[in-house]
Amino acid sequence: MQSLCCQSTSIRSEDRMKSATALLLTLCLSGALVQAETASHSDISAELGALRATVEELRLMESRLAASESKVQAQEDSVKDLRAELDVTKKELLQYKEQAEEMGKKLADGPKVAFSVALTGAVGPFNVESTLIYPKIITNIGNAYNTYTGVFTAPVRGVYFFRFNAMDDRKNNHMGAALYKNNQRVLLNYSWNHWDDHEHVSNGVVLELLQGDVVYMRLPAWYRVTDFVEHHFNIFSGFLIFSM
């Protein structure tokens, strides 16, 4: 009987030891799990923080990239506008070049008209206005000036330049000359000679003439002009600038 009691007591002690051991193991495992879980939450928080920082950095880079793309697009648009302006300028220059070439061709293929004629002595004074006839031919390309009538006749419609010089040496007298287009006086230049010396006047004008229009010089009444052999003080000149 006593042996049975001792055996029963021994079994209970072993059971208590097993229970205590199991409890201890349970507590250890629970602590390890809590520690592991705590460590796991810390790692996740750190990773989430790093991820948020990365996302913010990516957003900032995206914003900068969008701004750069906007600038690049603006520059591309500006380059396109400049290219368009350059194309327009090239077309205009090409048109001007073609016009210049056409004008040059017309001038090259058009009529050649130029003359310079001179008086050879004193003319006047007359009691009426008279046409000046310049007998000395210096140049008469195109033969548009008539040495018998003193009249230049436009061979083609165009723009012409005319110029004249006049001189006289009579003291206390008027001198000068007038330029006419058809029957209309265009200009008159004159002077009163105060001294016993050479008095000069000159002028020039650009005229648009139709084919057949005439230009000539006239000496006003009581005026005189004088030349001395080859001095050519009195010159009447003109030439075609361009035809139309």
Backbone as CSV, one residue per row, in Angstrom:
resi,resn,N_x,N_y,N_z,CA_x,CA_y,CA_z,C_x,C_y,C_z
1,MET,0.831,-1.187,0.000,0.000,0.000,0.000,0.861,1.229,0.000
2,GLN,1.781,1.326,0.779,2.732,2.437,0.830,3.454,2.551,-0.446
3,SER,3.799,1.409,-1.098,4.502,1.427,-2.389,3.637,2.039,-3.444
4,LEU,2.357,1.766,-3.427,1.443,2.329,-4.394,1.338,3.839,-4.222
5,CYS,1.300,4.256,-3.015,1.207,5.720,-2.747,2.436,6.443,-3.269
6,CYS,3.584,5.840,-3.020,4.839,6.473,-3.490,4.854,6.549,-5.001
7,GLN,4.365,5.465,-5.617,4.364,5.449,-7.096,3.423,6.493,-7.642
8,SER,2.296,6.628,-7.012,1.306,7.628,-7.458,1.870,9.026,-7.324
9,THR,2.567,9.269,-6.232,3.175,10.596,-6.006,4.212,10.913,-7.067
10,SER,4.997,9.881,-7.417,6.040,10.068,-8.445,5.430,10.422,-9.784
11,ILE,4.295,9.778,-10.125,3.619,10.047,-11.415,3.121,11.465,-11.453
12,ARG,2.564,11.931,-10.289,2.046,13.305,-10.274,3.168,14.331,-10.433
13,SER,4.298,14.019,-9.824,5.435,14.954,-9.952,5.897,15.050,-11.403
14,GLU,5.947,13.908,-12.059,6.353,13.918,-13.467,5.356,14.700,-14.303
15,ASP,4.076,14.497,-13.994,3.059,15.233,-14.756,3.219,16.738,-14.558
16,ARG,3.498,17.103,-13.277,3.666,18.540,-13.034,4.883,19.082,-13.764
17,MET,5.952,18.294,-13.811,7.142,18.739,-14.510,6.869,18.889,-16.009
18,LYS,6.162,17.927,-16.566,5.810,18.009,-17.984,4.956,19.236,-18.247
19,SER,3.990,19.476,-17.363,3.115,20.634,-17.542,3.923,21.933,-17.464
20,ALA,4.861,21.925,-16.462,5.688,23.143,-16.311,6.566,23.347,-17.531
21,THR,7.102,22.253,-18.011,7.964,22.349,-19.209,7.176,22.832,-20.405
22,ALA,5.950,22.258,-20.540,5.093,22.683,-21.664,4.739,24.149,-21.548
23,LEU,4.453,24.584,-20.326,4.117,25.993,-20.111,5.289,26.895,-20.453
24,LEU,6.474,26.448,-20.007,7.678,27.244,-20.284,7.922,27.344,-21.769
25,LEU,7.765,26.214,-22.456,7.946,26.233,-23.913,6.922,27.140,-24.584
26,THR,5.704,27.073,-24.056,4.644,27.930,-24.623,4.979,29.403,-24.459
27,LEU,5.433,29.731,-23.260,5.800,31.130,-22.988,6.955,31.585,-23.890
28,CYS,7.933,30.703,-24.039,9.081,31.053,-24.902,8.650,31.278,-26.339
29,LEU,7.813,30.333,-26.789,7.334,30.470,-28.172,6.504,31.746,-28.349
30,SER,5.668,32.037,-27.344,4.840,33.253,-27.418,5.715,34.494,-27.456
31,GLY,6.777,34.510,-26.639,7.693,35.684,-26.649,8.405,35.828,-27.975
32,ALA,8.807,34.666,-28.491,9.517,34.713,-29.784,8.596,35.210,-30.883
33,LEU,7.322,34.737,-30.810,6.364,35.181,-31.829,6.090,36.671,-31.718
34,VAL,5.917,37.146,-30.483,5.676,38.583,-30.269,6.858,39.406,-30.761
35,GLN,8.067,38.905,-30.411,9.284,39.628,-30.852,9.396,39.627,-32.361
36,ALA,9.104,38.447,-32.952,9.170,38.351,-34.417,8.148,39.258,-35.065
37,GLU,6.925,39.285,-34.470,5.863,40.116,-35.027,6.219,41.604,-34.922
38,THR,6.810,41.978,-33.765,7.234,43.372,-33.571,8.295,43.767,-34.595
39,ALA,9.274,42.814,-34.747,10.338,43.072,-35.728,9.776,43.173,-37.132
40,SER,8.786,42.330,-37.430,8.175,42.336,-38.761,7.456,43.638,-39.011
41,HIS,6.694,44.173,-38.034,6.001,45.461,-38.178,6.995,46.597,-38.395
42,SER,8.124,46.583,-37.718,9.144,47.628,-37.878,9.720,47.619,-39.293
43,ASP,10.023,46.388,-39.777,10.570,46.285,-41.137,9.571,46.794,-42.174
44,ILE,8.306,46.415,-41.989,7.273,46.849,-42.944,7.128,48.364,-42.936
45,SER,7.142,48.969,-41.730,7.035,50.424,-41.621,8.206,51.115,-42.325
46,ALA,9.402,50.555,-42.105,10.587,51.130,-42.746,10.485,51.016,-44.255
47,GLU,10.038,49.855,-44.731,9.905,49.658,-46.169,8.849,50.586,-46.758
48,LEU,7.719,50.741,-46.000,6.673,51.640,-46.473,7.180,53.084,-46.553
49,GLY,7.965,53.496,-45.548,8.545,54.846,-45.564,9.469,55.044,-46.752
50,ALA,10.312,54.054,-47.000,11.221,54.141,-48.138,10.447,54.176,-49.451
51,LEU,9.355,53.393,-49.506,8.532,53.353,-50.710,7.855,54.703,-50.955
52,ARG,7.339,55.295,-49.855,6.718,56.619,-49.997,7.733,57.648,-50.499
53,ALA,8.937,57.606,-49.951,9.975,58.540,-50.386,10.296,58.344,-51.864
54,THR,10.342,57.082,-52.274,10.612,56.784,-53.688,9.503,57.305,-54.585
55,VAL,8.246,57.138,-54.137,7.098,57.614,-54.906,7.143,59.132,-55.050
56,GLU,7.447,59.834,-53.942,7.542,61.292,-53.997,8.647,61.741,-54.944
57,GLU,9.773,61.034,-54.900,10.883,61.365,-55.782,10.495,61.145,-57.239
58,LEU,9.764,60.054,-57.509,9.301,59.771,-58.867,8.319,60.845,-59.339
59,ARG,7.438,61.287,-58.442,6.499,62.345,-58.798,7.230,63.645,-59.142
60,LEU,8.244,63.967,-58.341,9.036,65.165,-58.603,9.748,65.057,-59.947
61,MET,10.324,63.885,-60.209,10.997,63.673,-61.490,10.000,63.753,-62.643
62,GLU,8.801,63.224,-62.428,7.769,63.275,-63.461,7.372,64.721,-63.756
63,SER,7.257,65.526,-62.666,6.916,66.933,-62.842,8.007,67.667,-63.619
64,ARG,9.271,67.412,-63.248,10.381,68.042,-63.966,10.419,67.610,-65.426
65,LEU,10.150,66.329,-65.651,10.145,65.817,-67.016,9.044,66.481,-67.842
66,ALA,7.863,66.661,-67.234,6.758,67.308,-67.938,7.115,68.747,-68.292
67,ALA,7.778,69.442,-67.337,8.203,70.818,-67.608,9.223,70.865,-68.741
68,SER,10.162,69.916,-68.728,11.173,69.855,-69.788,10.525,69.564,-71.136
69,GLU,9.570,68.647,-71.149,8.878,68.320,-72.394,8.116,69.530,-72.920
70,SER,7.527,70.315,-71.991,6.809,71.520,-72.397,7.759,72.528,-73.044
71,LYS,8.938,72.709,-72.439,9.930,73.618,-73.007,10.403,73.138,-74.375
72,VAL,10.647,71.853,-74.484,11.088,71.282,-75.760,10.022,71.491,-76.828
73,GLN,8.744,71.301,-76.463,7.655,71.494,-77.413,7.571,72.943,-77.867
74,ALA,7.752,73.861,-76.890,7.734,75.284,-77.235,8.877,75.627,-78.190
75,GLN,10.062,75.066,-77.931,11.197,75.314,-78.820,10.955,74.729,-80.202
76,GLU,10.354,73.538,-80.237,10.037,72.932,-81.532,9.038,73.782,-82.305
77,ASP,8.021,74.322,-81.601,7.043,75.195,-82.253,7.724,76.456,-82.782
78,SER,8.656,77.003,-81.979,9.387,78.202,-82.410,10.222,77.904,-83.645
79,VAL,10.875,76.757,-83.661,11.685,76.359,-84.820,10.798,76.191,-86.052
80,LYS,9.602,75.616,-85.862,8.676,75.449,-86.982,8.264,76.805,-87.538
81,ASP,7.974,77.761,-86.633,7.596,79.103,-87.080,8.737,79.765,-87.847
82,LEU,9.969,79.636,-87.331,11.126,80.215,-88.009,11.335,79.585,-89.383
83,ARG,11.128,78.268,-89.457,11.273,77.591,-90.752,10.224,78.078,-91.733
84,ALA,8.990,78.284,-91.227,7.924,78.788,-92.091,8.255,80.188,-92.597
85,GLU,8.754,81.055,-91.692,9.153,82.409,-92.095,10.303,82.356,-93.099
86,LEU,11.236,81.453,-92.868,12.367,81.310,-93.779,11.901,80.864,-95.157
87,ASP,10.938,79.948,-95.185,10.401,79.486,-96.469,9.733,80.639,-97.215
88,VAL,8.960,81.463,-96.477,8.300,82.613,-97.100,9.340,83.590,-97.645
89,THR,10.386,83.843,-96.840,11.444,84.762,-97.271,12.155,84.233,-98.511
90,LYS,12.412,82.932,-98.532,13.058,82.330,-99.700,12.196,82.503,-100.947
91,LYS,10.872,82.304,-100.799,9.971,82.464,-101.934,9.970,83.906,-102.426
92,GLU,9.946,84.860,-101.470,9.960,86.272,-101.853,11.260,86.633,-102.565
93,LEU,12.388,86.145,-102.028,13.671,86.413,-102.671,13.721,85.815,-104.069
94,LEU,13.150,84.628,-104.202,13.120,83.989,-105.515,12.282,84.813,-106.489
95,GLN,11.146,85.349,-105.999,10.311,86.189,-106.855,11.050,87.459,-107.266
96,TYR,11.739,88.100,-106.283,12.501,89.303,-106.594,13.606,88.994,-107.607
97,LYS,14.251,87.849,-107.422,15.312,87.460,-108.346,14.756,87.264,-109.751
98,GLU,13.607,86.598,-109.834,12.999,86.369,-111.138,12.590,87.691,-111.785
99,GLN,12.028,88.616,-110.959,11.651,89.921,-111.484,12.872,90.697,-111.974
100,ALA,13.965,90.638,-111.166,15.190,91.338,-111.560,15.747,90.754,-112.853
101,GLU,15.734,89.428,-112.952,16.229,88.786,-114.170,15.373,89.160,-115.373
102,GLU,14.046,89.209,-115.138,13.151,89.583,-116.227,13.383,91.028,-116.654
103,MET,13.575,91.911,-115.622,13.848,93.311,-115.930,15.176,93.464,-116.680
104,GLY,16.188,92.711,-116.206,17.475,92.754,-116.888,17.379,92.265,-118.322
105,LYS,16.567,91.229,-118.526,16.390,90.700,-119.881,15.687,91.715,-120.767
106,LYS,14.681,92.392,-120.182,13.979,93.404,-120.961,14.912,94.546,-121.338
107,LEU,15.736,94.949,-120.348,16.675,96.024,-120.626,17.697,95.612,-121.678
108,ALA,18.132,94.347,-121.569,19.124,93.866,-122.527,18.536,93.726,-123.928
109,ASP,17.267,93.252,-123.973,16.628,93.025,-125.270,15.906,94.259,-125.796
110,GLY,15.701,95.257,-124.902,14.933,96.432,-125.293,15.744,97.397,-126.126
111,PRO,15.094,98.468,-126.540,15.776,99.462,-127.401,16.834,100.223,-126.617
112,LYS,17.867,100.634,-127.310,18.940,101.443,-126.732,18.750,102.874,-127.214
113,VAL,18.492,103.792,-126.253,18.208,105.174,-126.608,19.040,106.087,-125.717
114,ALA,19.883,106.922,-126.323,20.678,107.901,-125.582,21.224,108.930,-126.570
115,PHE,21.207,110.193,-126.151,21.741,111.227,-127.037,22.330,112.367,-126.222
116,SER,23.281,113.058,-126.808,23.836,114.314,-126.302,24.183,115.171,-127.508
117,VAL,23.630,116.405,-127.515,23.870,117.307,-128.638,24.271,118.675,-128.086
118,ALA,24.915,119.491,-128.925,25.452,120.771,-128.449,25.256,121.863,-129.485
119,LEU,25.232,123.112,-128.985,25.230,124.270,-129.876,26.664,124.555,-130.342
120,THR,26.761,125.330,-131.414,28.092,125.640,-131.951,28.361,127.130,-132.071
121,GLY,27.428,127.973,-131.582,27.605,129.421,-131.650,26.523,130.111,-130.852
122,ALA,26.390,131.415,-131.050,25.371,132.198,-130.346,24.020,132.016,-131.021
123,VAL,22.980,131.926,-130.189,21.603,131.796,-130.693,20.755,132.848,-129.981
124,GLY,20.042,133.701,-130.775,19.204,134.740,-130.201,19.950,136.063,-130.107
125,PRO,19.259,137.051,-129.589,17.864,137.003,-129.106,16.854,137.149,-130.246
126,PHE,15.660,136.552,-130.048,14.558,136.666,-130.987,13.390,137.337,-130.263
127,ASN,12.498,137.914,-131.030,11.355,138.588,-130.414,10.210,137.634,-130.083
128,VAL,10.370,136.365,-130.406,9.395,135.319,-130.039,10.162,134.106,-129.504
129,GLU,9.468,133.303,-128.719,10.101,132.078,-128.212,10.361,131.135,-129.382
130,SER,11.554,130.547,-129.413,11.961,129.732,-130.561,12.548,128.398,-130.091
131,THR,12.386,127.380,-130.916,12.954,126.067,-130.614,14.460,126.100,-130.839
132,LEU,15.197,125.584,-129.856,16.650,125.483,-129.980,17.004,124.229,-130.766
133,ILE,17.808,124.421,-131.798,18.267,123.290,-132.603,19.757,123.118,-132.351
134,TYR,20.105,121.966,-131.807,21.505,121.667,-131.469,22.115,120.887,-132.629
135,PRO,22.986,121.495,-133.401,23.506,120.828,-134.601,24.646,119.842,-134.347
136,LYS,25.342,120.018,-133.237,26.511,119.168,-132.978,26.070,117.864,-132.298
137,ILE,26.245,116.745,-133.004,25.887,115.442,-132.448,27.097,114.866,-131.700
138,ILE,26.949,114.674,-130.427,27.978,113.993,-129.638,27.642,112.504,-129.546
139,THR,26.398,112.215,-129.223,25.894,110.839,-129.169,24.430,110.853,-129.605
140,ASN,24.055,109.843,-130.422,22.641,109.739,-130.811,22.295,108.277,-131.081
141,ILE,22.414,107.485,-130.022,22.126,106.053,-130.132,20.623,105.858,-130.263
142,GLY,20.210,105.194,-131.303,18.790,104.995,-131.584,18.214,106.030,-132.521
143,ASN,18.988,107.109,-132.796,18.578,108.160,-133.730,17.203,108.750,-133.376
144,ALA,16.945,108.912,-132.074,15.660,109.470,-131.652,15.666,110.997,-131.676
145,TYR,16.863,111.601,-131.731,16.952,113.060,-131.807,17.147,113.478,-133.258
146,ASN,16.356,114.467,-133.659,16.403,114.972,-135.031,17.214,116.267,-135.068
147,THR,18.341,116.231,-135.755,19.233,117.402,-135.788,18.659,118.552,-136.626
148,TYR,17.640,118.296,-137.441,17.058,119.347,-138.281,15.939,120.097,-137.555
149,THR,15.231,119.399,-136.701,14.112,120.040,-135.996,14.451,120.345,-134.536
150,GLY,15.497,119.682,-133.987,15.842,119.861,-132.581,14.915,119.105,-131.638
151,VAL,14.169,118.142,-132.144,13.150,117.438,-131.362,13.571,115.992,-131.122
152,PHE,13.394,115.555,-129.878,13.578,114.147,-129.525,12.209,113.489,-129.523
153,THR,12.106,112.345,-130.213,10.843,111.602,-130.282,11.033,110.245,-129.606
154,ALA,10.188,109.950,-128.618,10.308,108.693,-127.874,9.980,107.514,-128.783
155,PRO,10.932,106.597,-128.983,10.665,105.437,-129.845,9.785,104.386,-129.172
156,VAL,9.796,104.346,-127.828,8.986,103.382,-127.084,8.431,104.068,-125.843
157,ARG,7.377,103.491,-125.303,6.856,103.986,-124.023,7.841,103.615,-122.924
158,GLY,8.133,104.581,-122.062,9.074,104.295,-120.989,9.364,105.524,-120.146
159,VAL,10.358,105.363,-119.281,10.793,106.450,-118.401,12.148,106.941,-118.905
160,TYR,12.250,108.263,-119.119,13.437,108.867,-119.706,13.997,109.942,-118.772
161,PHE,15.304,110.160,-118.889,15.953,111.244,-118.162,16.496,112.254,-119.166
162,PHE,16.255,113.558,-118.889,16.743,114.633,-119.747,17.491,115.664,-118.903
163,ARG,18.513,116.257,-119.514,19.302,117.277,-118.834,19.806,118.290,-119.862
164,PHE,19.950,119.554,-119.387,20.504,120.571,-120.280,21.381,121.537,-119.486
165,ASN,22.302,122.160,-120.195,23.128,123.258,-119.689,22.982,124.428,-120.660
166,ALA,22.948,125.629,-120.096,22.883,126.822,-120.944,23.874,127.865,-120.436
167,MET,24.432,128.675,-121.375,25.424,129.694,-121.002,25.301,130.897,-121.934
168,ASP,25.553,132.103,-121.357,25.650,133.314,-122.169,26.607,134.273,-121.470
169,ASP,27.173,135.217,-122.256,28.162,136.132,-121.689,27.781,137.598,-121.867
170,ARG,26.510,137.884,-122.208,26.090,139.279,-122.376,25.797,139.907,-121.016
171,LYS,26.367,141.039,-120.759,26.125,141.740,-119.499,24.756,142.422,-119.532
172,ASN,24.078,142.398,-118.369,22.779,143.053,-118.191,21.726,142.528,-119.169
173,ASN,21.703,141.195,-119.313,20.705,140.547,-120.167,20.278,139.214,-119.556
174,HIS,19.058,138.796,-119.926,18.575,137.485,-119.501,19.179,136.396,-120.383
175,MET,19.395,135.242,-119.743,19.797,134.044,-120.482,19.108,132.846,-119.836
176,GLY,18.959,131.784,-120.606,18.343,130.579,-120.063,17.643,129.797,-121.151
177,ALA,16.883,128.736,-120.748,16.181,127.892,-121.713,15.057,127.147,-121.001
178,ALA,14.097,126.700,-121.786,12.942,125.969,-121.254,12.868,124.592,-121.910
179,LEU,12.464,123.578,-121.139,12.288,122.218,-121.668,10.807,121.938,-121.808
180,TYR,10.429,121.406,-122.984,9.028,121.117,-123.288,8.814,119.617,-123.511
181,LYS,7.640,119.161,-123.089,7.147,117.825,-123.438,5.880,118.037,-124.251
182,ASN,5.893,117.575,-125.503,4.806,117.861,-126.434,4.623,119.384,-126.486
183,ASN,3.460,119.903,-126.125,3.254,121.350,-126.168,3.248,121.961,-124.763
184,GLN,3.715,121.219,-123.783,3.672,121.688,-122.400,5.074,121.984,-121.893
185,ARG,5.246,123.159,-121.330,6.549,123.490,-120.746,6.685,122.762,-119.407
186,VAL,7.776,122.032,-119.259,8.030,121.265,-118.038,8.826,122.091,-117.045
187,LEU,9.840,122.812,-117.534,10.654,123.635,-116.635,11.321,124.758,-117.423
188,LEU,11.669,125.823,-116.692,12.371,126.969,-117.262,13.455,127.388,-116.289
189,ASN,14.663,127.494,-116.787,15.779,128.002,-115.974,16.371,129.222,-116.657
190,TYR,16.540,130.305,-115.888,17.098,131.520,-116.466,17.889,132.288,-115.410
191,SER,18.625,133.292,-115.880,19.423,134.121,-114.984,19.659,135.475,-115.638
192,TRP,19.889,136.495,-114.799,20.234,137.830,-115.281,21.738,138.015,-115.086
193,ASN,22.407,138.294,-116.179,23.860,138.417,-116.149,24.246,139.833,-115.684
194,HIS,24.695,139.931,-114.429,25.076,141.226,-113.877,26.492,141.640,-114.288
195,TRP,27.279,140.665,-114.712,28.692,140.950,-114.977,29.026,140.598,-116.423
196,ASP,30.032,141.161,-116.881,30.496,140.859,-118.233,31.305,139.570,-118.178
197,ASP,30.584,138.467,-117.928,31.246,137.172,-117.728,30.263,136.058,-118.106
198,HIS,30.734,134.821,-118.067,29.888,133.689,-118.420,28.870,133.425,-117.306
199,GLU,27.604,133.323,-117.693,26.519,132.988,-116.759,25.943,131.635,-117.179
200,HIS,25.814,130.710,-116.197,25.384,129.336,-116.510,24.111,128.977,-115.747
201,VAL,23.263,128.167,-116.379,22.137,127.517,-115.703,22.069,126.072,-116.206
202,SER,21.500,125.193,-115.373,21.343,123.786,-115.788,20.217,123.163,-114.977
203,ASN,19.686,122.083,-115.498,18.615,121.365,-114.795,18.437,119.993,-115.428
204,GLY,17.669,119.135,-114.750,17.395,117.804,-115.271,16.043,117.329,-114.777
205,VAL,15.449,116.376,-115.483,14.119,115.900,-115.122,13.917,114.483,-115.659
206,VAL,13.116,113.702,-114.929,12.716,112.356,-115.368,11.281,112.447,-115.869
207,LEU,11.037,111.941,-117.081,9.701,112.018,-117.686,9.228,110.637,-118.121
208,GLU,7.950,110.396,-117.913,7.323,109.188,-118.461,6.711,109.560,-119.810
209,LEU,7.151,108.882,-120.858,6.717,109.227,-122.206,6.015,108.044,-122.865
210,LEU,5.027,108.378,-123.647,4.417,107.384,-124.527,5.183,107.349,-125.843
211,GLN,5.027,106.265,-126.554,5.674,106.193,-127.861,5.156,107.331,-128.747
212,GLY,6.066,108.093,-129.311,5.688,109.214,-130.162,5.670,110.553,-129.462
213,ASP,5.755,110.576,-128.120,5.857,111.854,-127.409,7.163,112.541,-127.797
214,VAL,7.151,113.883,-127.761,8.339,114.633,-128.161,8.824,115.511,-127.004
215,VAL,10.144,115.704,-126.940,10.787,116.562,-125.942,11.779,117.441,-126.684
216,TYR,11.803,118.753,-126.333,12.689,119.684,-127.030,12.944,120.889,-126.129
217,MET,13.932,121.696,-126.514,14.305,122.903,-125.781,13.869,124.133,-126.577
218,ARG,13.467,125.190,-125.806,13.065,126.445,-126.456,13.753,127.612,-125.771
219,LEU,14.058,128.607,-126.568,14.702,129.822,-126.091,13.633,130.905,-125.933
220,PRO,13.427,131.431,-124.700,12.414,132.485,-124.509,12.740,133.738,-125.326
221,ALA,11.708,134.525,-125.569,11.883,135.768,-126.341,12.875,136.701,-125.639
222,TRP,13.784,137.273,-126.456,14.789,138.232,-126.022,15.898,137.601,-125.156
223,TYR,15.902,136.274,-125.096,16.991,135.567,-124.411,18.045,135.188,-125.454
224,ARG,19.252,134.942,-124.951,20.315,134.459,-125.828,21.162,133.436,-125.092
225,VAL,21.690,132.485,-125.856,22.674,131.523,-125.333,23.849,131.510,-126.298
226,THR,25.023,131.239,-125.744,26.235,131.365,-126.561,27.165,130.175,-126.330
227,ASP,27.768,129.694,-127.395,28.785,128.656,-127.303,29.984,129.069,-128.140
228,PHE,31.125,128.477,-127.830,32.355,128.801,-128.549,32.980,127.517,-129.107
229,VAL,32.734,127.282,-130.361,33.325,126.172,-131.107,33.143,124.841,-130.344
230,GLU,34.210,124.314,-129.740,34.145,122.991,-129.120,34.029,123.034,-127.595
231,HIS,33.644,124.161,-127.043,33.537,124.238,-125.590,32.311,123.486,-125.051
232,HIS,31.257,123.441,-125.845,30.026,122.728,-125.465,29.456,123.234,-124.134
233,PHE,29.308,124.548,-124.030,28.667,125.135,-122.859,27.164,124.827,-122.834
234,ASN,26.584,124.655,-124.037,25.133,124.417,-124.157,24.902,122.990,-124.657
235,ILE,24.458,122.146,-123.737,24.272,120.719,-124.025,22.829,120.319,-123.728
236,PHE,22.279,119.500,-124.601,20.960,118.883,-124.382,21.153,117.371,-124.480
237,SER,20.779,116.639,-123.385,21.025,115.193,-123.328,19.784,114.455,-122.812
238,GLY,19.720,113.187,-123.159,18.632,112.347,-122.644,18.906,110.883,-122.922
239,PHE,18.260,110.024,-122.150,18.391,108.579,-122.398,17.213,107.844,-121.770
240,LEU,16.959,106.650,-122.279,15.897,105.785,-121.787,16.389,105.072,-120.536
241,ILE,15.645,105.239,-119.415,15.992,104.521,-118.183,15.471,103.093,-118.281
242,PHE,14.172,102.939,-118.567,13.601,101.612,-118.809,12.294,101.777,-119.590
243,SER,11.991,100.767,-120.382,10.749,100.772,-121.156,9.619,100.213,-120.312
244,MET,8.375,100.463,-120.733,7.195,100.029,-119.973,6.211,99.331,-120.900
